[in-house]
Every structure is written in structure tokens, then in C-alpha cells.
Amino acid sequence: MKKTLAFIAILSILSLQSCASQGGANSNQTLNLDVSGTWTLIHIDESSGTTIEEGFPNKKPTLTLEAISKKLTGNTGCNQMFGSFTTNQNHISFSGIGSTKMYCDGVKENEYLTLLNSVKSYKILNDQLIFMDEEGNELLKYSK
């Protein structure tokens, strides 16, 4: 009888522990899914030497993030870009970012890509995706 009760108690503890770890994974997955979609750049850190209007006179950069496949696509205001990303809670990092190489006069593509590669964290506030550096300074802001 005591062995049966001990066995049931151990099974109960393992079941509860399994549910708790699944809950953490689901909440992290939900957070990652929040970044999914196509985002249009609405603000760029002006210390980069440019504004949206000056740096991207014909077309604003867009960024499409697919949380499940961890792929990014979009445009730089001129060229198509692609790459991958990882998230962990509110931290995000990009890797393998590449782009086509069409020439576009007056577009601040390099400044944009430099800022994108400097991103360390993100937050979503009022349907805006905000990318920040290590110190929490806002670098890029997007809307859907």
C-alpha cells in the first residue's frame, strides 16, 4: 500500500512538473509569434545621420518576420533582404542578413542594415515593433 501511494505521488509530481514546463514554452512561443508579420519602418535613430524622409525618399524599408521558421525577408528601401533571427523572451538577434545589390541613389541602406545588426532586444507597444541596442536605446521603430 505504501509503495502504491509513493508511486502515485511520484507520478503526480512528474505530471505537474511536465505541465509547468510546457506552460513556459507556450508563453515564450506566444511572445515570439507577436513579432510575426510585415512591419514598415516609421522611425530610425537620427544619430545614424538620417531620417526616414531623407534616407528613404521613394520607399520605406519593410521587415517580414516569420516566428516559426525564424526567417526574415523585406526590403531596405531599395534592395530585397533576407536572413534569419532568434528570439528569447524580449531579446532578438539577426544573422545571415544579405540583400540584392541594385544601386539606388540617395537611399541610406547601409545605415539601416548597420542599425538592424546592432539590435539586441525588442518590445511591442501600441502595435509598434521597437528594436533597441544593448543599453535600451531605440534604434528602429516599425508599424504593421
PDB file of N, CA and C in Angstrom, residues 42-129:
ATOM      1  N   ILE A  42       8.961  53.237 -39.420  1.00  0.00           N
ATOM      2  CA  ILE A  42       8.367  54.568 -39.234  1.00  0.00           C
ATOM      3  C   ILE A  42       9.321  55.536 -38.530  1.00  0.00           C
ATOM      4  N   HIS A  43      10.397  54.999 -37.933  1.00  0.00           N
ATOM      5  CA  HIS A  43      11.364  55.873 -37.263  1.00  0.00           C
ATOM      6  C   HIS A  43      12.723  55.186 -37.245  1.00  0.00           C
ATOM      7  N   ILE A  44      13.751  55.972 -37.502  1.00  0.00           N
ATOM      8  CA  ILE A  44      15.125  55.477 -37.442  1.00  0.00           C
ATOM      9  C   ILE A  44      15.909  56.399 -36.511  1.00  0.00           C
ATOM     10  N   ASP A  45      16.794  55.812 -35.724  1.00  0.00           N
ATOM     11  CA  ASP A  45      17.618  56.596 -34.806  1.00  0.00           C
ATOM     12  C   ASP A  45      18.365  57.663 -35.598  1.00  0.00           C
ATOM     13  N   GLU A  46      18.063  58.912 -35.317  1.00  0.00           N
ATOM     14  CA  GLU A  46      18.623  60.011 -36.108  1.00  0.00           C
ATOM     15  C   GLU A  46      20.109  60.229 -35.862  1.00  0.00           C
ATOM     16  N   SER A  47      20.657  59.603 -34.827  1.00  0.00           N
ATOM     17  CA  SER A  47      22.108  59.697 -34.645  1.00  0.00           C
ATOM     18  C   SER A  47      22.837  58.902 -35.727  1.00  0.00           C
ATOM     19  N   SER A  48      22.079  58.120 -36.503  1.00  0.00           N
ATOM     20  CA  SER A  48      22.676  57.403 -37.635  1.00  0.00           C
ATOM     21  C   SER A  48      22.962  58.356 -38.786  1.00  0.00           C
ATOM     22  N   GLY A  49      22.508  59.602 -38.660  1.00  0.00           N
ATOM     23  CA  GLY A  49      22.769  60.602 -39.683  1.00  0.00           C
ATOM     24  C   GLY A  49      21.685  60.722 -40.730  1.00  0.00           C
ATOM     25  N   THR A  50      20.541  60.111 -40.483  1.00  0.00           N
ATOM     26  CA  THR A  50      19.468  60.189 -41.475  1.00  0.00           C
ATOM     27  C   THR A  50      18.105  60.173 -40.801  1.00  0.00           C
ATOM     28  N   THR A  51      17.105  60.576 -41.539  1.00  0.00           N
ATOM     29  CA  THR A  51      15.712  60.451 -41.115  1.00  0.00           C
ATOM     30  C   THR A  51      15.019  59.577 -42.152  1.00  0.00           C
ATOM     31  N   ILE A  52      13.812  59.160 -41.859  1.00  0.00           N
ATOM     32  CA  ILE A  52      13.050  58.343 -42.813  1.00  0.00           C
ATOM     33  C   ILE A  52      12.898  59.091 -44.129  1.00  0.00           C
ATOM     34  N   GLU A  53      12.510  60.354 -44.040  1.00  0.00           N
ATOM     35  CA  GLU A  53      12.247  61.142 -45.244  1.00  0.00           C
ATOM     36  C   GLU A  53      13.507  61.337 -46.087  1.00  0.00           C
ATOM     37  N   GLU A  54      14.634  61.610 -45.431  1.00  0.00           N
ATOM     38  CA  GLU A  54      15.888  61.836 -46.154  1.00  0.00           C
ATOM     39  C   GLU A  54      16.500  60.537 -46.668  1.00  0.00           C
ATOM     40  N   GLY A  55      16.477  59.529 -45.848  1.00  0.00           N
ATOM     41  CA  GLY A  55      17.173  58.290 -46.174  1.00  0.00           C
ATOM     42  C   GLY A  55      16.436  57.352 -47.097  1.00  0.00           C
ATOM     43  N   PHE A  56      15.115  57.507 -47.147  1.00  0.00           N
ATOM     44  CA  PHE A  56      14.308  56.583 -47.939  1.00  0.00           C
ATOM     45  C   PHE A  56      13.232  57.363 -48.685  1.00  0.00           C
ATOM     46  N   PRO A  57      13.635  58.172 -49.668  1.00  0.00           N
ATOM     47  CA  PRO A  57      12.700  59.087 -50.323  1.00  0.00           C
ATOM     48  C   PRO A  57      11.619  58.402 -51.158  1.00  0.00           C
ATOM     49  N   ASN A  58      11.887  57.220 -51.672  1.00  0.00           N
ATOM     50  CA  ASN A  58      10.928  56.569 -52.564  1.00  0.00           C
ATOM     51  C   ASN A  58      10.133  55.450 -51.915  1.00  0.00           C
ATOM     52  N   LYS A  59      10.745  54.740 -50.994  1.00  0.00           N
ATOM     53  CA  LYS A  59      10.099  53.567 -50.405  1.00  0.00           C
ATOM     54  C   LYS A  59      10.656  53.332 -49.010  1.00  0.00           C
ATOM     55  N   LYS A  60       9.765  53.188 -48.028  1.00  0.00           N
ATOM     56  CA  LYS A  60      10.200  52.901 -46.664  1.00  0.00           C
ATOM     57  C   LYS A  60      10.591  51.425 -46.550  1.00  0.00           C
ATOM     58  N   PRO A  61      11.634  51.142 -45.793  1.00  0.00           N
ATOM     59  CA  PRO A  61      12.005  49.746 -45.576  1.00  0.00           C
ATOM     60  C   PRO A  61      10.894  48.964 -44.884  1.00  0.00           C
ATOM     61  N   THR A  62      10.784  47.697 -45.245  1.00  0.00           N
ATOM     62  CA  THR A  62       9.851  46.793 -44.583  1.00  0.00           C
ATOM     63  C   THR A  62      10.611  45.574 -44.091  1.00  0.00           C
ATOM     64  N   LEU A  63      10.032  44.929 -43.101  1.00  0.00           N
ATOM     65  CA  LEU A  63      10.634  43.751 -42.497  1.00  0.00           C
ATOM     66  C   LEU A  63       9.521  42.748 -42.247  1.00  0.00           C
ATOM     67  N   THR A  64       9.655  41.554 -42.796  1.00  0.00           N
ATOM     68  CA  THR A  64       8.697  40.488 -42.537  1.00  0.00           C
ATOM     69  C   THR A  64       9.394  39.428 -41.705  1.00  0.00           C
ATOM     70  N   LEU A  65       8.847  39.164 -40.522  1.00  0.00           N
ATOM     71  CA  LEU A  65       9.406  38.172 -39.608  1.00  0.00           C
ATOM     72  C   LEU A  65       8.447  36.995 -39.510  1.00  0.00           C
ATOM     73  N   GLU A  66       8.976  35.795 -39.661  1.00  0.00           N
ATOM     74  CA  GLU A  66       8.194  34.573 -39.526  1.00  0.00           C
ATOM     75  C   GLU A  66       8.731  33.819 -38.318  1.00  0.00           C
ATOM     76  N   ALA A  67       7.986  33.907 -37.209  1.00  0.00           N
ATOM     77  CA  ALA A  67       8.482  33.398 -35.927  1.00  0.00           C
ATOM     78  C   ALA A  67       8.712  31.894 -35.929  1.00  0.00           C
ATOM     79  N   ILE A  68       7.880  31.147 -36.631  1.00  0.00           N
ATOM     80  CA  ILE A  68       8.026  29.693 -36.596  1.00  0.00           C
ATOM     81  C   ILE A  68       9.264  29.251 -37.366  1.00  0.00           C
ATOM     82  N   SER A  69       9.468  29.787 -38.567  1.00  0.00           N
ATOM     83  CA  SER A  69      10.631  29.395 -39.377  1.00  0.00           C
ATOM     84  C   SER A  69      11.882  30.197 -39.030  1.00  0.00           C
ATOM     85  N   LYS A  70      11.722  31.277 -38.243  1.00  0.00           N
ATOM     86  CA  LYS A  70      12.837  32.154 -37.847  1.00  0.00           C
ATOM     87  C   LYS A  70      13.495  32.823 -39.052  1.00  0.00           C
ATOM     88  N   LYS A  71      12.712  33.083 -40.086  1.00  0.00           N
ATOM     89  CA  LYS A  71      13.220  33.735 -41.297  1.00  0.00           C
ATOM     90  C   LYS A  71      12.774  35.183 -41.337  1.00  0.00           C
ATOM     91  N   LEU A  72      13.634  36.020 -41.911  1.00  0.00           N
ATOM     92  CA  LEU A  72      13.254  37.404 -42.156  1.00  0.00           C
ATOM     93  C   LEU A  72      13.431  37.693 -43.636  1.00  0.00           C
ATOM     94  N   THR A  73      12.515  38.477 -44.159  1.00  0.00           N
ATOM     95  CA  THR A  73      12.602  38.987 -45.520  1.00  0.00           C
ATOM     96  C   THR A  73      12.164  40.435 -45.462  1.00  0.00           C
ATOM     97  N   GLY A  74      12.353  41.148 -46.528  1.00  0.00           N
ATOM     98  CA  GLY A  74      11.908  42.532 -46.562  1.00  0.00           C
ATOM     99  C   GLY A  74      12.669  43.311 -47.599  1.00  0.00           C
ATOM    100  N   ASN A  75      12.624  44.630 -47.449  1.00  0.00           N
ATOM    101  CA  ASN A  75      13.407  45.474 -48.341  1.00  0.00           C
ATOM    102  C   ASN A  75      14.059  46.585 -47.540  1.00  0.00           C
ATOM    103  N   THR A  76      15.101  47.113 -48.101  1.00  0.00           N
ATOM    104  CA  THR A  76      15.912  48.130 -47.437  1.00  0.00           C
ATOM    105  C   THR A  76      15.561  49.536 -47.904  1.00  0.00           C
ATOM    106  N   GLY A  77      14.444  49.664 -48.589  1.00  0.00           N
ATOM    107  CA  GLY A  77      14.100  50.923 -49.224  1.00  0.00           C
ATOM    108  C   GLY A  77      14.575  50.936 -50.663  1.00  0.00           C
ATOM    109  N   CYS A  78      15.311  49.895 -51.030  1.00  0.00           N
ATOM    110  CA  CYS A  78      15.852  49.751 -52.387  1.00  0.00           C
ATOM    111  C   CYS A  78      15.970  48.273 -52.740  1.00  0.00           C
ATOM    112  N   ASN A  79      16.780  47.540 -52.010  1.00  0.00           N
ATOM    113  CA  ASN A  79      17.059  46.134 -52.296  1.00  0.00           C
ATOM    114  C   ASN A  79      16.239  45.195 -51.424  1.00  0.00           C
ATOM    115  N   GLN A  80      16.046  43.985 -51.920  1.00  0.00           N
ATOM    116  CA  GLN A  80      15.403  42.940 -51.135  1.00  0.00           C
ATOM    117  C   GLN A  80      16.423  42.398 -50.145  1.00  0.00           C
ATOM    118  N   MET A  81      15.961  42.056 -48.935  1.00  0.00           N
ATOM    119  CA  MET A  81      16.874  41.485 -47.946  1.00  0.00           C
ATOM    120  C   MET A  81      16.296  40.189 -47.405  1.00  0.00           C
ATOM    121  N   PHE A  82      17.161  39.408 -46.789  1.00  0.00           N
ATOM    122  CA  PHE A  82      16.785  38.098 -46.276  1.00  0.00           C
ATOM    123  C   PHE A  82      17.751  37.737 -45.161  1.00  0.00           C
ATOM    124  N   GLY A  83      17.357  36.793 -44.331  1.00  0.00           N
ATOM    125  CA  GLY A  83      18.217  36.351 -43.247  1.00  0.00           C
ATOM    126  C   GLY A  83      17.433  35.511 -42.265  1.00  0.00           C
ATOM    127  N   SER A  84      17.951  35.401 -41.070  1.00  0.00           N
ATOM    128  CA  SER A  84      17.272  34.646 -40.022  1.00  0.00           C
ATOM    129  C   SER A  84      17.412  35.395 -38.701  1.00  0.00           C
ATOM    130  N   PHE A  85      16.634  34.956 -37.731  1.00  0.00           N
ATOM    131  CA  PHE A  85      16.679  35.597 -36.421  1.00  0.00           C
ATOM    132  C   PHE A  85      16.340  34.594 -35.342  1.00  0.00           C
ATOM    133  N   THR A  86      16.716  34.912 -34.127  1.00  0.00           N
ATOM    134  CA  THR A  86      16.333  34.128 -32.961  1.00  0.00           C
ATOM    135  C   THR A  86      15.803  35.079 -31.900  1.00  0.00           C
ATOM    136  N   THR A  87      14.869  34.581 -31.118  1.00  0.00           N
ATOM    137  CA  THR A  87      14.330  35.361 -30.008  1.00  0.00           C
ATOM    138  C   THR A  87      14.391  34.531 -28.737  1.00  0.00           C
ATOM    139  N   ASN A  88      14.532  35.220 -27.637  1.00  0.00           N
ATOM    140  CA  ASN A  88      14.480  34.615 -26.320  1.00  0.00           C
ATOM    141  C   ASN A  88      13.912  35.675 -25.400  1.00  0.00           C
ATOM    142  N   GLN A  89      12.667  35.487 -25.019  1.00  0.00           N
ATOM    143  CA  GLN A  89      11.916  36.486 -24.286  1.00  0.00           C
ATOM    144  C   GLN A  89      11.927  37.784 -25.079  1.00  0.00           C
ATOM    145  N   ASN A  90      12.487  38.870 -24.564  1.00  0.00           N
ATOM    146  CA  ASN A  90      12.464  40.127 -25.323  1.00  0.00           C
ATOM    147  C   ASN A  90      13.781  40.393 -26.058  1.00  0.00           C
ATOM    148  N   HIS A  91      14.660  39.411 -26.099  1.00  0.00           N
ATOM    149  CA  HIS A  91      15.928  39.549 -26.823  1.00  0.00           C
ATOM    150  C   HIS A  91      15.768  39.005 -28.233  1.00  0.00           C
ATOM    151  N   ILE A  92      16.412  39.663 -29.180  1.00  0.00           N
ATOM    152  CA  ILE A  92      16.362  39.230 -30.573  1.00  0.00           C
ATOM    153  C   ILE A  92      17.733  39.448 -31.191  1.00  0.00           C
ATOM    154  N   SER A  93      18.122  38.527 -32.049  1.00  0.00           N
ATOM    155  CA  SER A  93      19.373  38.707 -32.790  1.00  0.00           C
ATOM    156  C   SER A  93      19.165  38.236 -34.223  1.00  0.00           C
ATOM    157  N   PHE A  94      19.810  38.923 -35.127  1.00  0.00           N
ATOM    158  CA  PHE A  94      19.706  38.631 -36.550  1.00  0.00           C
ATOM    159  C   PHE A  94      21.014  38.023 -37.024  1.00  0.00           C
ATOM    160  N   SER A  95      20.923  37.132 -37.996  1.00  0.00           N
ATOM    161  CA  SER A  95      22.135  36.545 -38.565  1.00  0.00           C
ATOM    162  C   SER A  95      21.930  36.282 -40.050  1.00  0.00           C
ATOM    163  N   GLY A  96      23.028  36.232 -40.751  1.00  0.00           N
ATOM    164  CA  GLY A  96      22.992  35.920 -42.172  1.00  0.00           C
ATOM    165  C   GLY A  96      22.220  36.915 -43.010  1.00  0.00           C
ATOM    166  N   ILE A  97      22.185  38.179 -42.580  1.00  0.00           N
ATOM    167  CA  ILE A  97      21.434  39.167 -43.356  1.00  0.00           C
ATOM    168  C   ILE A  97      22.186  39.466 -44.643  1.00  0.00           C
ATOM    169  N   GLY A  98      21.479  39.305 -45.738  1.00  0.00           N
ATOM    170  CA  GLY A  98      22.028  39.605 -47.049  1.00  0.00           C
ATOM    171  C   GLY A  98      21.004  40.383 -47.846  1.00  0.00           C
ATOM    172  N   SER A  99      21.432  40.921 -48.965  1.00  0.00           N
ATOM    173  CA  SER A  99      20.498  41.678 -49.802  1.00  0.00           C
ATOM    174  C   SER A  99      20.943  41.626 -51.250  1.00  0.00           C
ATOM    175  N   THR A 100      19.999  41.949 -52.121  1.00  0.00           N
ATOM    176  CA  THR A 100      20.353  42.113 -53.522  1.00  0.00           C
ATOM    177  C   THR A 100      21.220  43.359 -53.629  1.00  0.00           C
ATOM    178  N   LYS A 101      21.816  43.595 -54.767  1.00  0.00           N
ATOM    179  CA  LYS A 101      22.815  44.664 -54.883  1.00  0.00           C
ATOM    180  C   LYS A 101      22.477  45.706 -55.949  1.00  0.00           C
ATOM    181  N   MET A 102      21.219  46.057 -56.069  1.00  0.00           N
ATOM    182  CA  MET A 102      20.824  47.083 -57.025  1.00  0.00           C
ATOM    183  C   MET A 102      21.256  48.460 -56.504  1.00  0.00           C
ATOM    184  N   TYR A 103      21.704  49.334 -57.393  1.00  0.00           N
ATOM    185  CA  TYR A 103      22.107  50.680 -56.997  1.00  0.00           C
ATOM    186  C   TYR A 103      20.873  51.571 -56.877  1.00  0.00           C
ATOM    187  N   CYS A 104      20.790  52.296 -55.787  1.00  0.00           N
ATOM    188  CA  CYS A 104      19.689  53.237 -55.575  1.00  0.00           C
ATOM    189  C   CYS A 104      20.273  54.533 -55.027  1.00  0.00           C
ATOM    190  N   ASP A 105      20.113  55.587 -55.760  1.00  0.00           N
ATOM    191  CA  ASP A 105      20.659  56.887 -55.388  1.00  0.00           C
ATOM    192  C   ASP A 105      19.910  57.471 -54.193  1.00  0.00           C
ATOM    193  N   GLY A 106      20.653  57.930 -53.196  1.00  0.00           N
ATOM    194  CA  GLY A 106      20.065  58.646 -52.074  1.00  0.00           C
ATOM    195  C   GLY A 106      19.496  57.778 -50.972  1.00  0.00           C
ATOM    196  N   VAL A 107      19.527  56.467 -51.105  1.00  0.00           N
ATOM    197  CA  VAL A 107      18.964  55.583 -50.084  1.00  0.00           C
ATOM    198  C   VAL A 107      20.049  55.238 -49.065  1.00  0.00           C
ATOM    199  N   LYS A 108      19.707  55.327 -47.794  1.00  0.00           N
ATOM    200  CA  LYS A 108      20.654  55.070 -46.697  1.00  0.00           C
ATOM    201  C   LYS A 108      20.587  53.606 -46.252  1.00  0.00           C
ATOM    202  N   GLU A 109      20.748  52.732 -47.214  1.00  0.00           N
ATOM    203  CA  GLU A 109      20.647  51.301 -46.970  1.00  0.00           C
ATOM    204  C   GLU A 109      21.692  50.800 -45.975  1.00  0.00           C
ATOM    205  N   ASN A 110      22.939  51.213 -46.129  1.00  0.00           N
ATOM    206  CA  ASN A 110      23.999  50.743 -45.228  1.00  0.00           C
ATOM    207  C   ASN A 110      23.750  51.162 -43.786  1.00  0.00           C
ATOM    208  N   GLU A 111      23.288  52.383 -43.582  1.00  0.00           N
ATOM    209  CA  GLU A 111      22.979  52.853 -42.236  1.00  0.00           C
ATOM    210  C   GLU A 111      21.866  52.009 -41.613  1.00  0.00           C
ATOM    211  N   TYR A 112      20.853  51.708 -42.415  1.00  0.00           N
ATOM    212  CA  TYR A 112      19.730  50.889 -41.946  1.00  0.00           C
ATOM    213  C   TYR A 112      20.213  49.488 -41.554  1.00  0.00           C
ATOM    214  N   LEU A 113      20.991  48.850 -42.409  1.00  0.00           N
ATOM    215  CA  LEU A 113      21.476  47.500 -42.120  1.00  0.00           C
ATOM    216  C   LEU A 113      22.419  47.485 -40.918  1.00  0.00           C
ATOM    217  N   THR A 114      23.214  48.529 -40.754  1.00  0.00           N
ATOM    218  CA  THR A 114      24.092  48.625 -39.581  1.00  0.00           C
ATOM    219  C   THR A 114      23.267  48.676 -38.300  1.00  0.00           C
ATOM    220  N   LEU A 115      22.213  49.486 -38.299  1.00  0.00           N
ATOM    221  CA  LEU A 115      21.349  49.558 -37.115  1.00  0.00           C
ATOM    222  C   LEU A 115      20.657  48.225 -36.869  1.00  0.00           C
ATOM    223  N   LEU A 116      20.178  47.581 -37.925  1.00  0.00           N
ATOM    224  CA  LEU A 116      19.500  46.294 -37.778  1.00  0.00           C
ATOM    225  C   LEU A 116      20.437  45.262 -37.156  1.00  0.00           C
ATOM    226  N   ASN A 117      21.678  45.277 -37.553  1.00  0.00           N
ATOM    227  CA  ASN A 117      22.656  44.342 -36.981  1.00  0.00           C
ATOM    228  C   ASN A 117      23.053  44.700 -35.556  1.00  0.00           C
ATOM    229  N   SER A 118      22.733  45.906 -35.092  1.00  0.00           N
ATOM    230  CA  SER A 118      23.044  46.341 -33.726  1.00  0.00           C
ATOM    231  C   SER A 118      21.930  46.022 -32.737  1.00  0.00           C
ATOM    232  N   VAL A 119      20.806  45.535 -33.230  1.00  0.00           N
ATOM    233  CA  VAL A 119      19.638  45.274 -32.380  1.00  0.00           C
ATOM    234  C   VAL A 119      19.931  44.125 -31.419  1.00  0.00           C
ATOM    235  N   LYS A 120      19.556  44.326 -30.146  1.00  0.00           N
ATOM    236  CA  LYS A 120      19.732  43.303 -29.117  1.00  0.00           C
ATOM    237  C   LYS A 120      18.415  42.908 -28.453  1.00  0.00           C
ATOM    238  N   SER A 121      17.437  43.811 -28.449  1.00  0.00           N
ATOM    239  CA  SER A 121      16.164  43.497 -27.800  1.00  0.00           C
ATOM    240  C   SER A 121      15.035  44.198 -28.534  1.00  0.00           C
ATOM    241  N   TYR A 122      13.823  43.813 -28.178  1.00  0.00           N
ATOM    242  CA  TYR A 122      12.657  44.418 -28.808  1.00  0.00           C
ATOM    243  C   TYR A 122      11.514  44.515 -27.810  1.00  0.00           C
ATOM    244  N   LYS A 123      10.561  45.353 -28.158  1.00  0.00           N
ATOM    245  CA  LYS A 123       9.303  45.403 -27.423  1.00  0.00           C
ATOM    246  C   LYS A 123       8.214  45.758 -28.422  1.00  0.00           C
ATOM    247  N   ILE A 124       7.014  45.342 -28.105  1.00  0.00           N
ATOM    248  CA  ILE A 124       5.857  45.702 -28.920  1.00  0.00           C
ATOM    249  C   ILE A 124       4.970  46.563 -28.043  1.00  0.00           C
ATOM    250  N   LEU A 125       4.729  47.779 -28.512  1.00  0.00           N
ATOM    251  CA  LEU A 125       3.974  48.757 -27.750  1.00  0.00           C
ATOM    252  C   LEU A 125       3.037  49.485 -28.698  1.00  0.00           C
ATOM    253  N   ASN A 126       1.744  49.450 -28.410  1.00  0.00           N
ATOM    254  CA  ASN A 126       0.744  50.121 -29.252  1.00  0.00           C
ATOM    255  C   ASN A 126       0.866  49.711 -30.719  1.00  0.00           C
ATOM    256  N   ASP A 127       0.955  48.410 -30.967  1.00  0.00           N
ATOM    257  CA  ASP A 127       1.071  47.862 -32.329  1.00  0.00           C
ATOM    258  C   ASP A 127       2.305  48.357 -33.066  1.00  0.00           C
ATOM    259  N   GLN A 128       3.330  48.719 -32.325  1.00  0.00           N
ATOM    260  CA  GLN A 128       4.599  49.114 -32.929  1.00  0.00           C
ATOM    261  C   GLN A 128       5.694  48.180 -32.425  1.00  0.00           C
ATOM    262  N   LEU A 129       6.549  47.766 -33.337  1.00  0.00           N
ATOM    263  CA  LEU A 129       7.700  46.936 -33.010  1.00  0.00           C
ATOM    264  C   LEU A 129       8.905  47.857 -32.872  1.00  0.00           C
TER     265      LEU A 129
END
